[in-house]
Amino acid sequence: MTPESSTRPSAAERHPKDLRRPTPQDSGLERRAGEPVRLDEVDHRLLAALADDARIPNNALAASVGIAPSTCLTRVRRLREEGVVRGYHADIDPVLAGRPLQAIIAVRMQGPTRARLSAYLRQLAELPGVLNVFLLGGAHDFFLHVAAPDADGLNDFVIEHLSTDPDVALTETNLIFQHLRAGWY
């Protein structure tokens, strides 16, 4: 038994990030101090392969970037520990999941509420049908990417969760006609 295997597993090991509620650290809300993580060409190739298929087995990942499986495992573990890889997620098709209507809702908060934007961001992320929440600089405080079963469901969401909230000053709802997940990495 190695010293590493004899220690009690951390909370992250007992509850992988893809199976537990995201924390501010998972979602990148906390500002990180210090220098950006130094990444070499192999790290970038690993990230590109993981972005393309997060379920790729370690031996196939290693082969795809031209390194040994043990080296691959060590590098991916380091990328996770450094926060470069924040988690692994299922890409769920809202249409096939019964929520074919997507929208971006711009939200502007009342003046006094702006001191609590980070806390409000987390509240918005918990609302049903919310896919993404963006805290913004500019005319609006948030963009919400939501999926709803139909126009009535979207209308109900805006009224029940946003328009009736006294902290919300304004909402603007923009329908999404097409969406494509970008493979930015």
Short mmCIF file of N, CA and C in Angstrom, two decimals:
data_model
loop_
_atom_site.label_atom_id
_atom_site.label_comp_id
_atom_site.label_asym_id
_atom_site.label_seq_id
_atom_site.Cartn_x
_atom_site.Cartn_y
_atom_site.Cartn_z
N MET A 1 0.85 -1.17 0.00
CA MET A 1 0.00 0.00 0.00
C MET A 1 0.89 1.23 0.00
N THR A 2 0.66 2.16 -0.92
CA THR A 2 1.47 3.37 -0.99
C THR A 2 0.97 4.36 0.04
N PRO A 3 1.81 5.31 0.45
CA PRO A 3 1.34 6.31 1.41
C PRO A 3 0.12 7.06 0.89
N GLU A 4 0.07 7.30 -0.43
CA GLU A 4 -1.06 8.04 -0.99
C GLU A 4 -2.35 7.25 -0.84
N SER A 5 -2.29 5.92 -1.05
CA SER A 5 -3.51 5.13 -0.99
C SER A 5 -3.95 4.83 0.44
N SER A 6 -3.05 5.03 1.42
CA SER A 6 -3.43 4.75 2.80
C SER A 6 -4.14 5.93 3.45
N THR A 7 -4.12 7.09 2.81
CA THR A 7 -4.81 8.25 3.38
C THR A 7 -6.28 8.19 3.03
N ARG A 8 -7.07 8.86 3.82
CA ARG A 8 -8.50 8.90 3.57
C ARG A 8 -8.76 9.77 2.34
N PRO A 9 -9.67 9.37 1.44
CA PRO A 9 -9.92 10.16 0.24
C PRO A 9 -10.54 11.51 0.59
N SER A 10 -10.20 12.52 -0.19
CA SER A 10 -10.75 13.86 0.01
C SER A 10 -12.22 13.86 -0.39
N ALA A 11 -12.91 14.95 -0.05
CA ALA A 11 -14.32 15.08 -0.44
C ALA A 11 -14.46 15.05 -1.95
N ALA A 12 -13.51 15.66 -2.67
CA ALA A 12 -13.57 15.67 -4.13
C ALA A 12 -13.42 14.27 -4.69
N GLU A 13 -12.61 13.42 -4.04
CA GLU A 13 -12.45 12.05 -4.51
C GLU A 13 -13.67 11.21 -4.18
N ARG A 14 -14.28 11.45 -3.02
CA ARG A 14 -15.47 10.69 -2.64
C ARG A 14 -16.68 11.12 -3.47
N HIS A 15 -16.73 12.39 -3.85
CA HIS A 15 -17.84 12.95 -4.62
C HIS A 15 -17.25 13.68 -5.81
N PRO A 16 -17.00 12.98 -6.91
CA PRO A 16 -16.41 13.64 -8.08
C PRO A 16 -17.22 14.86 -8.48
N LYS A 17 -16.55 15.86 -9.05
CA LYS A 17 -17.19 17.12 -9.39
C LYS A 17 -18.40 16.96 -10.29
N ASP A 18 -18.41 15.93 -11.14
CA ASP A 18 -19.55 15.78 -12.02
C ASP A 18 -20.76 15.18 -11.30
N LEU A 19 -20.62 14.74 -10.04
CA LEU A 19 -21.72 14.14 -9.30
C LEU A 19 -22.19 14.98 -8.13
N ARG A 20 -21.54 16.10 -7.84
CA ARG A 20 -21.94 16.93 -6.71
C ARG A 20 -22.27 18.33 -7.20
N ARG A 21 -22.92 19.10 -6.34
CA ARG A 21 -23.28 20.48 -6.68
C ARG A 21 -22.01 21.28 -6.89
N PRO A 22 -21.99 22.13 -7.92
CA PRO A 22 -20.81 22.96 -8.14
C PRO A 22 -20.62 23.94 -6.99
N THR A 23 -19.37 24.19 -6.67
CA THR A 23 -19.03 25.21 -5.68
C THR A 23 -18.50 26.42 -6.41
N PRO A 24 -18.36 27.57 -5.74
CA PRO A 24 -17.78 28.72 -6.42
C PRO A 24 -16.41 28.42 -7.02
N GLN A 25 -15.63 27.57 -6.37
CA GLN A 25 -14.32 27.22 -6.91
C GLN A 25 -14.47 26.42 -8.19
N ASP A 26 -15.47 25.53 -8.27
CA ASP A 26 -15.70 24.73 -9.47
C ASP A 26 -16.07 25.62 -10.64
N SER A 27 -16.88 26.63 -10.40
CA SER A 27 -17.37 27.44 -11.49
C SER A 27 -16.47 28.60 -11.83
N GLY A 28 -15.36 28.75 -11.13
CA GLY A 28 -14.42 29.82 -11.45
C GLY A 28 -14.84 31.17 -10.91
N LEU A 29 -15.79 31.21 -9.96
CA LEU A 29 -16.25 32.49 -9.43
C LEU A 29 -15.21 33.16 -8.56
N GLU A 30 -14.44 32.37 -7.86
CA GLU A 30 -13.43 32.93 -6.97
C GLU A 30 -12.25 33.41 -7.80
N ARG A 31 -11.79 34.61 -7.54
CA ARG A 31 -10.62 35.14 -8.24
C ARG A 31 -9.40 34.41 -7.73
N ARG A 32 -8.62 33.89 -8.62
CA ARG A 32 -7.43 33.14 -8.24
C ARG A 32 -6.26 34.10 -8.09
N ALA A 33 -5.55 33.93 -7.00
CA ALA A 33 -4.37 34.75 -6.76
C ALA A 33 -3.17 34.14 -7.45
N GLY A 34 -2.19 34.95 -7.75
CA GLY A 34 -0.95 34.42 -8.29
C GLY A 34 -0.94 34.33 -9.79
N GLU A 35 0.04 33.63 -10.27
CA GLU A 35 0.29 33.49 -11.70
C GLU A 35 -0.63 32.45 -12.33
N PRO A 36 -0.91 32.61 -13.62
CA PRO A 36 -1.63 31.54 -14.32
C PRO A 36 -0.79 30.27 -14.31
N VAL A 37 -1.45 29.14 -14.44
CA VAL A 37 -0.77 27.86 -14.47
C VAL A 37 0.06 27.78 -15.75
N ARG A 38 1.28 27.35 -15.61
CA ARG A 38 2.15 27.20 -16.80
C ARG A 38 1.79 25.89 -17.49
N LEU A 39 1.45 26.01 -18.75
CA LEU A 39 1.07 24.85 -19.55
C LEU A 39 2.03 24.71 -20.72
N ASP A 40 2.46 23.48 -20.98
CA ASP A 40 3.31 23.24 -22.14
C ASP A 40 2.47 22.67 -23.27
N GLU A 41 3.10 22.34 -24.37
CA GLU A 41 2.40 21.84 -25.55
C GLU A 41 1.65 20.54 -25.25
N VAL A 42 2.22 19.67 -24.44
CA VAL A 42 1.54 18.41 -24.09
C VAL A 42 0.28 18.71 -23.28
N ASP A 43 0.36 19.65 -22.35
CA ASP A 43 -0.82 20.03 -21.57
C ASP A 43 -1.93 20.54 -22.50
N HIS A 44 -1.56 21.38 -23.45
CA HIS A 44 -2.56 21.91 -24.39
C HIS A 44 -3.18 20.80 -25.24
N ARG A 45 -2.38 19.82 -25.64
CA ARG A 45 -2.93 18.70 -26.41
C ARG A 45 -3.86 17.87 -25.54
N LEU A 46 -3.50 17.66 -24.27
CA LEU A 46 -4.37 16.94 -23.35
C LEU A 46 -5.70 17.68 -23.17
N LEU A 47 -5.64 18.98 -22.97
CA LEU A 47 -6.86 19.77 -22.78
C LEU A 47 -7.75 19.72 -24.02
N ALA A 48 -7.14 19.80 -25.21
CA ALA A 48 -7.93 19.74 -26.44
C ALA A 48 -8.61 18.38 -26.56
N ALA A 49 -7.89 17.31 -26.25
CA ALA A 49 -8.48 15.97 -26.34
C ALA A 49 -9.59 15.79 -25.31
N LEU A 50 -9.41 16.29 -24.09
CA LEU A 50 -10.44 16.19 -23.06
C LEU A 50 -11.66 17.05 -23.40
N ALA A 51 -11.43 18.22 -24.00
CA ALA A 51 -12.55 19.07 -24.40
C ALA A 51 -13.37 18.40 -25.49
N ASP A 52 -12.71 17.63 -26.33
CA ASP A 52 -13.40 16.92 -27.40
C ASP A 52 -14.17 15.71 -26.86
N ASP A 53 -13.57 14.99 -25.90
CA ASP A 53 -14.21 13.79 -25.34
C ASP A 53 -13.70 13.59 -23.92
N ALA A 54 -14.46 14.08 -22.94
CA ALA A 54 -14.03 13.98 -21.54
C ALA A 54 -14.07 12.56 -21.01
N ARG A 55 -14.70 11.65 -21.73
CA ARG A 55 -14.81 10.25 -21.28
C ARG A 55 -13.74 9.35 -21.89
N ILE A 56 -12.80 9.93 -22.59
CA ILE A 56 -11.76 9.14 -23.24
C ILE A 56 -10.96 8.39 -22.16
N PRO A 57 -10.73 7.09 -22.35
CA PRO A 57 -9.93 6.36 -21.36
C PRO A 57 -8.49 6.89 -21.32
N ASN A 58 -7.87 6.76 -20.17
CA ASN A 58 -6.52 7.30 -19.99
C ASN A 58 -5.53 6.75 -21.03
N ASN A 59 -5.59 5.45 -21.33
CA ASN A 59 -4.63 4.89 -22.29
C ASN A 59 -4.84 5.46 -23.68
N ALA A 60 -6.09 5.69 -24.08
CA ALA A 60 -6.37 6.30 -25.39
C ALA A 60 -5.97 7.77 -25.40
N LEU A 61 -6.19 8.46 -24.29
CA LEU A 61 -5.77 9.86 -24.17
C LEU A 61 -4.25 9.96 -24.30
N ALA A 62 -3.55 9.11 -23.59
CA ALA A 62 -2.09 9.10 -23.65
C ALA A 62 -1.61 8.84 -25.07
N ALA A 63 -2.20 7.86 -25.73
CA ALA A 63 -1.79 7.54 -27.10
C ALA A 63 -2.07 8.71 -28.05
N SER A 64 -3.19 9.40 -27.83
CA SER A 64 -3.56 10.50 -28.73
C SER A 64 -2.60 11.68 -28.64
N VAL A 65 -1.94 11.84 -27.50
CA VAL A 65 -0.98 12.96 -27.36
C VAL A 65 0.46 12.48 -27.36
N GLY A 66 0.67 11.17 -27.46
CA GLY A 66 2.01 10.64 -27.59
C GLY A 66 2.83 10.58 -26.31
N ILE A 67 2.17 10.24 -25.19
CA ILE A 67 2.89 10.09 -23.92
C ILE A 67 2.49 8.77 -23.27
N ALA A 68 3.25 8.37 -22.26
CA ALA A 68 2.96 7.14 -21.54
C ALA A 68 1.69 7.31 -20.70
N PRO A 69 0.92 6.24 -20.52
CA PRO A 69 -0.30 6.33 -19.70
C PRO A 69 -0.04 6.85 -18.29
N SER A 70 1.06 6.44 -17.66
CA SER A 70 1.36 6.92 -16.30
C SER A 70 1.64 8.42 -16.31
N THR A 71 2.33 8.90 -17.32
CA THR A 71 2.60 10.34 -17.46
C THR A 71 1.30 11.09 -17.69
N CYS A 72 0.44 10.52 -18.51
CA CYS A 72 -0.85 11.13 -18.81
C CYS A 72 -1.68 11.28 -17.54
N LEU A 73 -1.75 10.20 -16.76
CA LEU A 73 -2.51 10.23 -15.52
C LEU A 73 -2.00 11.30 -14.57
N THR A 74 -0.68 11.40 -14.45
CA THR A 74 -0.06 12.41 -13.59
C THR A 74 -0.38 13.81 -14.08
N ARG A 75 -0.27 14.03 -15.38
CA ARG A 75 -0.52 15.36 -15.93
C ARG A 75 -1.98 15.77 -15.79
N VAL A 76 -2.90 14.86 -16.07
CA VAL A 76 -4.32 15.18 -15.93
C VAL A 76 -4.65 15.46 -14.47
N ARG A 77 -4.09 14.67 -13.56
CA ARG A 77 -4.30 14.90 -12.13
C ARG A 77 -3.80 16.30 -11.74
N ARG A 78 -2.63 16.69 -12.24
CA ARG A 78 -2.09 18.02 -11.94
C ARG A 78 -3.00 19.12 -12.51
N LEU A 79 -3.50 18.92 -13.73
CA LEU A 79 -4.39 19.91 -14.34
C LEU A 79 -5.67 20.07 -13.51
N ARG A 80 -6.15 18.97 -12.94
CA ARG A 80 -7.33 19.06 -12.07
C ARG A 80 -6.99 19.76 -10.76
N GLU A 81 -5.89 19.37 -10.14
CA GLU A 81 -5.50 19.97 -8.86
C GLU A 81 -5.21 21.46 -9.00
N GLU A 82 -4.66 21.88 -10.13
CA GLU A 82 -4.36 23.29 -10.37
C GLU A 82 -5.61 24.09 -10.75
N GLY A 83 -6.72 23.40 -11.00
CA GLY A 83 -7.96 24.09 -11.34
C GLY A 83 -8.13 24.37 -12.82
N VAL A 84 -7.20 23.90 -13.65
CA VAL A 84 -7.33 24.11 -15.09
C VAL A 84 -8.51 23.29 -15.61
N VAL A 85 -8.59 22.02 -15.22
CA VAL A 85 -9.75 21.19 -15.51
C VAL A 85 -10.65 21.29 -14.29
N ARG A 86 -11.81 21.94 -14.47
CA ARG A 86 -12.70 22.20 -13.35
C ARG A 86 -13.70 21.08 -13.12
N GLY A 87 -13.91 20.23 -14.10
CA GLY A 87 -14.86 19.14 -13.94
C GLY A 87 -15.17 18.52 -15.27
N TYR A 88 -16.02 17.53 -15.25
CA TYR A 88 -16.46 16.81 -16.44
C TYR A 88 -17.98 16.85 -16.43
N HIS A 89 -18.56 17.19 -17.56
CA HIS A 89 -19.99 17.42 -17.59
C HIS A 89 -20.64 16.71 -18.77
N ALA A 90 -21.89 16.33 -18.58
CA ALA A 90 -22.67 15.78 -19.68
C ALA A 90 -23.23 16.94 -20.50
N ASP A 91 -23.15 16.84 -21.81
CA ASP A 91 -23.73 17.84 -22.71
C ASP A 91 -25.11 17.33 -23.09
N ILE A 92 -26.13 17.83 -22.43
CA ILE A 92 -27.50 17.34 -22.59
C ILE A 92 -28.24 18.18 -23.61
N ASP A 93 -28.88 17.53 -24.55
CA ASP A 93 -29.65 18.23 -25.58
C ASP A 93 -30.98 18.67 -24.97
N PRO A 94 -31.20 20.00 -24.81
CA PRO A 94 -32.45 20.47 -24.20
C PRO A 94 -33.70 20.05 -24.98
N VAL A 95 -33.60 19.98 -26.30
CA VAL A 95 -34.75 19.58 -27.11
C VAL A 95 -35.17 18.16 -26.76
N LEU A 96 -34.20 17.24 -26.74
CA LEU A 96 -34.52 15.85 -26.46
C LEU A 96 -34.90 15.63 -24.99
N ALA A 97 -34.50 16.57 -24.13
CA ALA A 97 -34.85 16.48 -22.71
C ALA A 97 -36.16 17.19 -22.40
N GLY A 98 -36.89 17.62 -23.43
CA GLY A 98 -38.21 18.23 -23.22
C GLY A 98 -38.19 19.72 -22.95
N ARG A 99 -37.08 20.40 -23.26
CA ARG A 99 -36.99 21.85 -23.08
C ARG A 99 -36.45 22.48 -24.35
N PRO A 100 -37.26 22.48 -25.42
CA PRO A 100 -36.76 22.92 -26.72
C PRO A 100 -36.60 24.43 -26.89
N LEU A 101 -37.25 25.22 -26.05
CA LEU A 101 -37.18 26.67 -26.20
C LEU A 101 -36.06 27.22 -25.32
N GLN A 102 -35.05 27.80 -25.95
CA GLN A 102 -33.93 28.39 -25.21
C GLN A 102 -33.96 29.90 -25.37
N ALA A 103 -33.47 30.59 -24.36
CA ALA A 103 -33.42 32.05 -24.38
C ALA A 103 -32.24 32.55 -23.57
N ILE A 104 -31.83 33.76 -23.90
CA ILE A 104 -30.88 34.51 -23.08
C ILE A 104 -31.69 35.63 -22.44
N ILE A 105 -31.67 35.68 -21.14
CA ILE A 105 -32.41 36.71 -20.41
C ILE A 105 -31.40 37.65 -19.77
N ALA A 106 -31.47 38.91 -20.18
CA ALA A 106 -30.62 39.94 -19.57
C ALA A 106 -31.32 40.43 -18.31
N VAL A 107 -30.57 40.54 -17.22
CA VAL A 107 -31.14 40.96 -15.94
C VAL A 107 -30.33 42.13 -15.40
N ARG A 108 -31.03 43.18 -15.03
CA ARG A 108 -30.40 44.32 -14.35
C ARG A 108 -30.99 44.39 -12.94
N MET A 109 -30.12 44.49 -11.98
CA MET A 109 -30.54 44.52 -10.58
C MET A 109 -30.77 45.95 -10.11
N GLN A 110 -31.54 46.09 -9.02
CA GLN A 110 -31.72 47.38 -8.37
C GLN A 110 -30.38 47.82 -7.79
N GLY A 111 -30.15 49.11 -7.68
CA GLY A 111 -28.88 49.65 -7.19
C GLY A 111 -28.34 49.04 -5.91
N PRO A 112 -29.11 48.99 -4.81
CA PRO A 112 -28.58 48.46 -3.55
C PRO A 112 -28.21 46.98 -3.62
N THR A 113 -28.84 46.23 -4.49
CA THR A 113 -28.59 44.80 -4.60
C THR A 113 -27.22 44.51 -5.23
N ARG A 114 -26.67 45.47 -5.93
CA ARG A 114 -25.42 45.23 -6.66
C ARG A 114 -24.26 44.87 -5.74
N ALA A 115 -24.36 45.14 -4.48
CA ALA A 115 -23.31 44.75 -3.53
C ALA A 115 -23.32 43.24 -3.30
N ARG A 116 -24.40 42.58 -3.68
CA ARG A 116 -24.53 41.13 -3.44
C ARG A 116 -24.60 40.34 -4.74
N LEU A 117 -23.95 40.81 -5.79
CA LEU A 117 -24.07 40.16 -7.09
C LEU A 117 -23.56 38.72 -7.09
N SER A 118 -22.45 38.45 -6.41
CA SER A 118 -21.91 37.09 -6.41
C SER A 118 -22.89 36.12 -5.74
N ALA A 119 -23.49 36.55 -4.65
CA ALA A 119 -24.46 35.69 -3.97
C ALA A 119 -25.70 35.49 -4.85
N TYR A 120 -26.14 36.55 -5.51
CA TYR A 120 -27.32 36.45 -6.36
C TYR A 120 -27.03 35.55 -7.57
N LEU A 121 -25.81 35.58 -8.06
CA LEU A 121 -25.41 34.72 -9.17
C LEU A 121 -25.64 33.25 -8.81
N ARG A 122 -25.25 32.87 -7.61
CA ARG A 122 -25.45 31.49 -7.17
C ARG A 122 -26.94 31.16 -7.05
N GLN A 123 -27.75 32.11 -6.59
CA GLN A 123 -29.20 31.89 -6.51
C GLN A 123 -29.78 31.65 -7.90
N LEU A 124 -29.37 32.46 -8.86
CA LEU A 124 -29.88 32.32 -10.21
C LEU A 124 -29.51 30.96 -10.80
N ALA A 125 -28.31 30.49 -10.51
CA ALA A 125 -27.86 29.20 -11.03
C ALA A 125 -28.71 28.03 -10.51
N GLU A 126 -29.37 28.21 -9.39
CA GLU A 126 -30.19 27.15 -8.79
C GLU A 126 -31.60 27.10 -9.37
N LEU A 127 -32.00 28.09 -10.16
CA LEU A 127 -33.36 28.13 -10.68
C LEU A 127 -33.59 27.03 -11.72
N PRO A 128 -34.81 26.49 -11.80
CA PRO A 128 -35.09 25.41 -12.75
C PRO A 128 -34.96 25.90 -14.19
N GLY A 129 -34.29 25.11 -15.01
CA GLY A 129 -34.14 25.44 -16.42
C GLY A 129 -32.96 26.33 -16.76
N VAL A 130 -32.22 26.79 -15.74
CA VAL A 130 -31.06 27.65 -16.00
C VAL A 130 -29.88 26.78 -16.41
N LEU A 131 -29.34 27.05 -17.58
CA LEU A 131 -28.20 26.30 -18.10
C LEU A 131 -26.88 26.98 -17.75
N ASN A 132 -26.85 28.30 -17.85
CA ASN A 132 -25.64 29.08 -17.56
C ASN A 132 -26.04 30.43 -17.01
N VAL A 133 -25.18 30.98 -16.16
CA VAL A 133 -25.37 32.33 -15.63
C VAL A 133 -24.06 33.07 -15.84
N PHE A 134 -24.15 34.27 -16.37
CA PHE A 134 -22.97 35.10 -16.61
C PHE A 134 -23.10 36.40 -15.84
N LEU A 135 -22.14 36.70 -14.99
CA LEU A 135 -22.06 37.99 -14.29
C LEU A 135 -21.32 38.93 -15.22
N LEU A 136 -21.91 40.08 -15.49
CA LEU A 136 -21.40 40.97 -16.53
C LEU A 136 -20.93 42.31 -15.97
N GLY A 137 -20.13 42.98 -16.77
CA GLY A 137 -19.85 44.39 -16.60
C GLY A 137 -20.55 45.09 -17.75
N GLY A 138 -21.19 46.19 -17.51
CA GLY A 138 -21.92 46.87 -18.58
C GLY A 138 -23.33 47.20 -18.16
N ALA A 139 -24.20 47.35 -19.14
CA ALA A 139 -25.58 47.79 -18.88
C ALA A 139 -26.39 46.78 -18.07
N HIS A 140 -26.11 45.50 -18.26
CA HIS A 140 -26.84 44.46 -17.54
C HIS A 140 -25.91 43.80 -16.53
N ASP A 141 -26.50 43.25 -15.48
CA ASP A 141 -25.71 42.57 -14.44
C ASP A 141 -25.51 41.09 -14.74
N PHE A 142 -26.52 40.46 -15.36
CA PHE A 142 -26.46 39.03 -15.65
C PHE A 142 -27.04 38.72 -17.01
N PHE A 143 -26.54 37.65 -17.61
CA PHE A 143 -27.23 36.97 -18.71
C PHE A 143 -27.52 35.58 -18.18
N LEU A 144 -28.77 35.16 -18.35
CA LEU A 144 -29.17 33.80 -18.00
C LEU A 144 -29.44 33.05 -19.30
N HIS A 145 -28.84 31.90 -19.45
CA HIS A 145 -29.15 31.01 -20.57
C HIS A 145 -30.10 29.98 -20.00
N VAL A 146 -31.34 29.98 -20.49
CA VAL A 146 -32.36 29.10 -19.94
C VAL A 146 -32.96 28.23 -21.03
N ALA A 147 -33.52 27.10 -20.61
CA ALA A 147 -34.26 26.20 -21.50
C ALA A 147 -35.62 25.96 -20.87
N ALA A 148 -36.65 26.07 -21.70
CA ALA A 148 -38.03 25.92 -21.22
C ALA A 148 -38.78 24.96 -22.14
N PRO A 149 -39.86 24.36 -21.62
CA PRO A 149 -40.62 23.42 -22.46
C PRO A 149 -41.38 24.12 -23.59
N ASP A 150 -41.77 25.40 -23.38
CA ASP A 150 -42.53 26.13 -24.40
C ASP A 150 -42.57 27.60 -24.00
N ALA A 151 -43.26 28.42 -24.81
CA ALA A 151 -43.33 29.86 -24.55
C ALA A 151 -44.01 30.16 -23.21
N ASP A 152 -45.05 29.39 -22.87
CA ASP A 152 -45.71 29.61 -21.58
C ASP A 152 -44.76 29.31 -20.43
N GLY A 153 -43.97 28.24 -20.55
CA GLY A 153 -43.01 27.91 -19.52
C GLY A 153 -41.95 28.98 -19.36
N LEU A 154 -41.49 29.55 -20.47
CA LEU A 154 -40.51 30.64 -20.42
C LEU A 154 -41.13 31.87 -19.77
N ASN A 155 -42.35 32.19 -20.16
CA ASN A 155 -43.06 33.33 -19.57
C ASN A 155 -43.23 33.14 -18.06
N ASP A 156 -43.63 31.94 -17.64
CA ASP A 156 -43.79 31.65 -16.22
C ASP A 156 -42.47 31.80 -15.48
N PHE A 157 -41.38 31.32 -16.08
CA PHE A 157 -40.06 31.44 -15.45
C PHE A 157 -39.72 32.91 -15.21
N VAL A 158 -39.88 33.75 -16.23
CA VAL A 158 -39.54 35.17 -16.10
C VAL A 158 -40.40 35.83 -15.03
N ILE A 159 -41.68 35.56 -15.03
CA ILE A 159 -42.57 36.19 -14.06
C ILE A 159 -42.31 35.69 -12.65
N GLU A 160 -42.27 34.36 -12.46
CA GLU A 160 -42.14 33.79 -11.13
C GLU A 160 -40.79 34.04 -10.48
N HIS A 161 -39.73 33.97 -11.26
CA HIS A 161 -38.39 34.02 -10.68
C HIS A 161 -37.67 35.35 -10.85
N LEU A 162 -38.12 36.18 -11.76
CA LEU A 162 -37.39 37.42 -12.02
C LEU A 162 -38.26 38.66 -11.82
N SER A 163 -39.35 38.77 -12.57
CA SER A 163 -40.15 40.00 -12.53
C SER A 163 -40.77 40.29 -11.18
N THR A 164 -41.10 39.26 -10.42
CA THR A 164 -41.71 39.48 -9.11
C THR A 164 -40.67 39.70 -8.01
N ASP A 165 -39.38 39.55 -8.35
CA ASP A 165 -38.31 39.74 -7.36
C ASP A 165 -38.05 41.24 -7.21
N PRO A 166 -38.21 41.80 -6.01
CA PRO A 166 -38.02 43.24 -5.82
C PRO A 166 -36.57 43.70 -6.08
N ASP A 167 -35.61 42.77 -6.08
CA ASP A 167 -34.23 43.13 -6.35
C ASP A 167 -33.95 43.30 -7.85
N VAL A 168 -34.86 42.82 -8.69
CA VAL A 168 -34.67 42.90 -10.13
C VAL A 168 -35.31 44.17 -10.67
N ALA A 169 -34.50 44.97 -11.38
CA ALA A 169 -34.99 46.22 -11.95
C ALA A 169 -35.54 46.02 -13.36
N LEU A 170 -34.93 45.12 -14.13
CA LEU A 170 -35.29 44.98 -15.53
C LEU A 170 -34.90 43.60 -16.06
N THR A 171 -35.72 43.07 -16.95
CA THR A 171 -35.35 41.86 -17.68
C THR A 171 -35.62 42.08 -19.16
N GLU A 172 -34.80 41.47 -19.99
CA GLU A 172 -35.01 41.44 -21.44
C GLU A 172 -34.80 40.01 -21.88
N THR A 173 -35.79 39.43 -22.55
CA THR A 173 -35.72 38.04 -22.98
C THR A 173 -35.48 37.98 -24.48
N ASN A 174 -34.43 37.25 -24.87
CA ASN A 174 -34.07 37.07 -26.28
C ASN A 174 -34.11 35.58 -26.59
N LEU A 175 -34.93 35.20 -27.57
CA LEU A 175 -35.03 33.79 -27.95
C LEU A 175 -33.79 33.36 -28.72
N ILE A 176 -33.38 32.12 -28.50
CA ILE A 176 -32.26 31.53 -29.23
C ILE A 176 -32.85 30.65 -30.32
N PHE A 177 -32.52 30.94 -31.57
CA PHE A 177 -33.02 30.13 -32.68
C PHE A 177 -32.12 28.93 -32.95
N GLN A 178 -30.80 29.11 -32.80
CA GLN A 178 -29.87 28.01 -32.97
C GLN A 178 -28.74 28.18 -31.97
N HIS A 179 -28.21 27.05 -31.54
CA HIS A 179 -27.10 27.07 -30.59
C HIS A 179 -26.13 25.99 -30.99
N LEU A 180 -24.86 26.32 -30.99
CA LEU A 180 -23.81 25.36 -31.27
C LEU A 180 -22.73 25.51 -30.22
N ARG A 181 -22.41 24.42 -29.56
CA ARG A 181 -21.35 24.45 -28.56
C ARG A 181 -20.03 24.59 -29.28
N ALA A 182 -19.30 25.63 -28.96
CA ALA A 182 -18.01 25.88 -29.61
C ALA A 182 -16.94 25.00 -29.01
N GLY A 183 -16.07 24.49 -29.83
CA GLY A 183 -14.92 23.73 -29.36
C GLY A 183 -13.72 24.66 -29.25
N TRP A 184 -13.80 25.59 -28.34
CA TRP A 184 -12.80 26.66 -28.25
C TRP A 184 -11.41 26.15 -27.99
N TYR A 185 -11.27 25.03 -27.39
CA TYR A 185 -9.92 24.56 -27.10
C TYR A 185 -9.53 23.65 -28.19
#
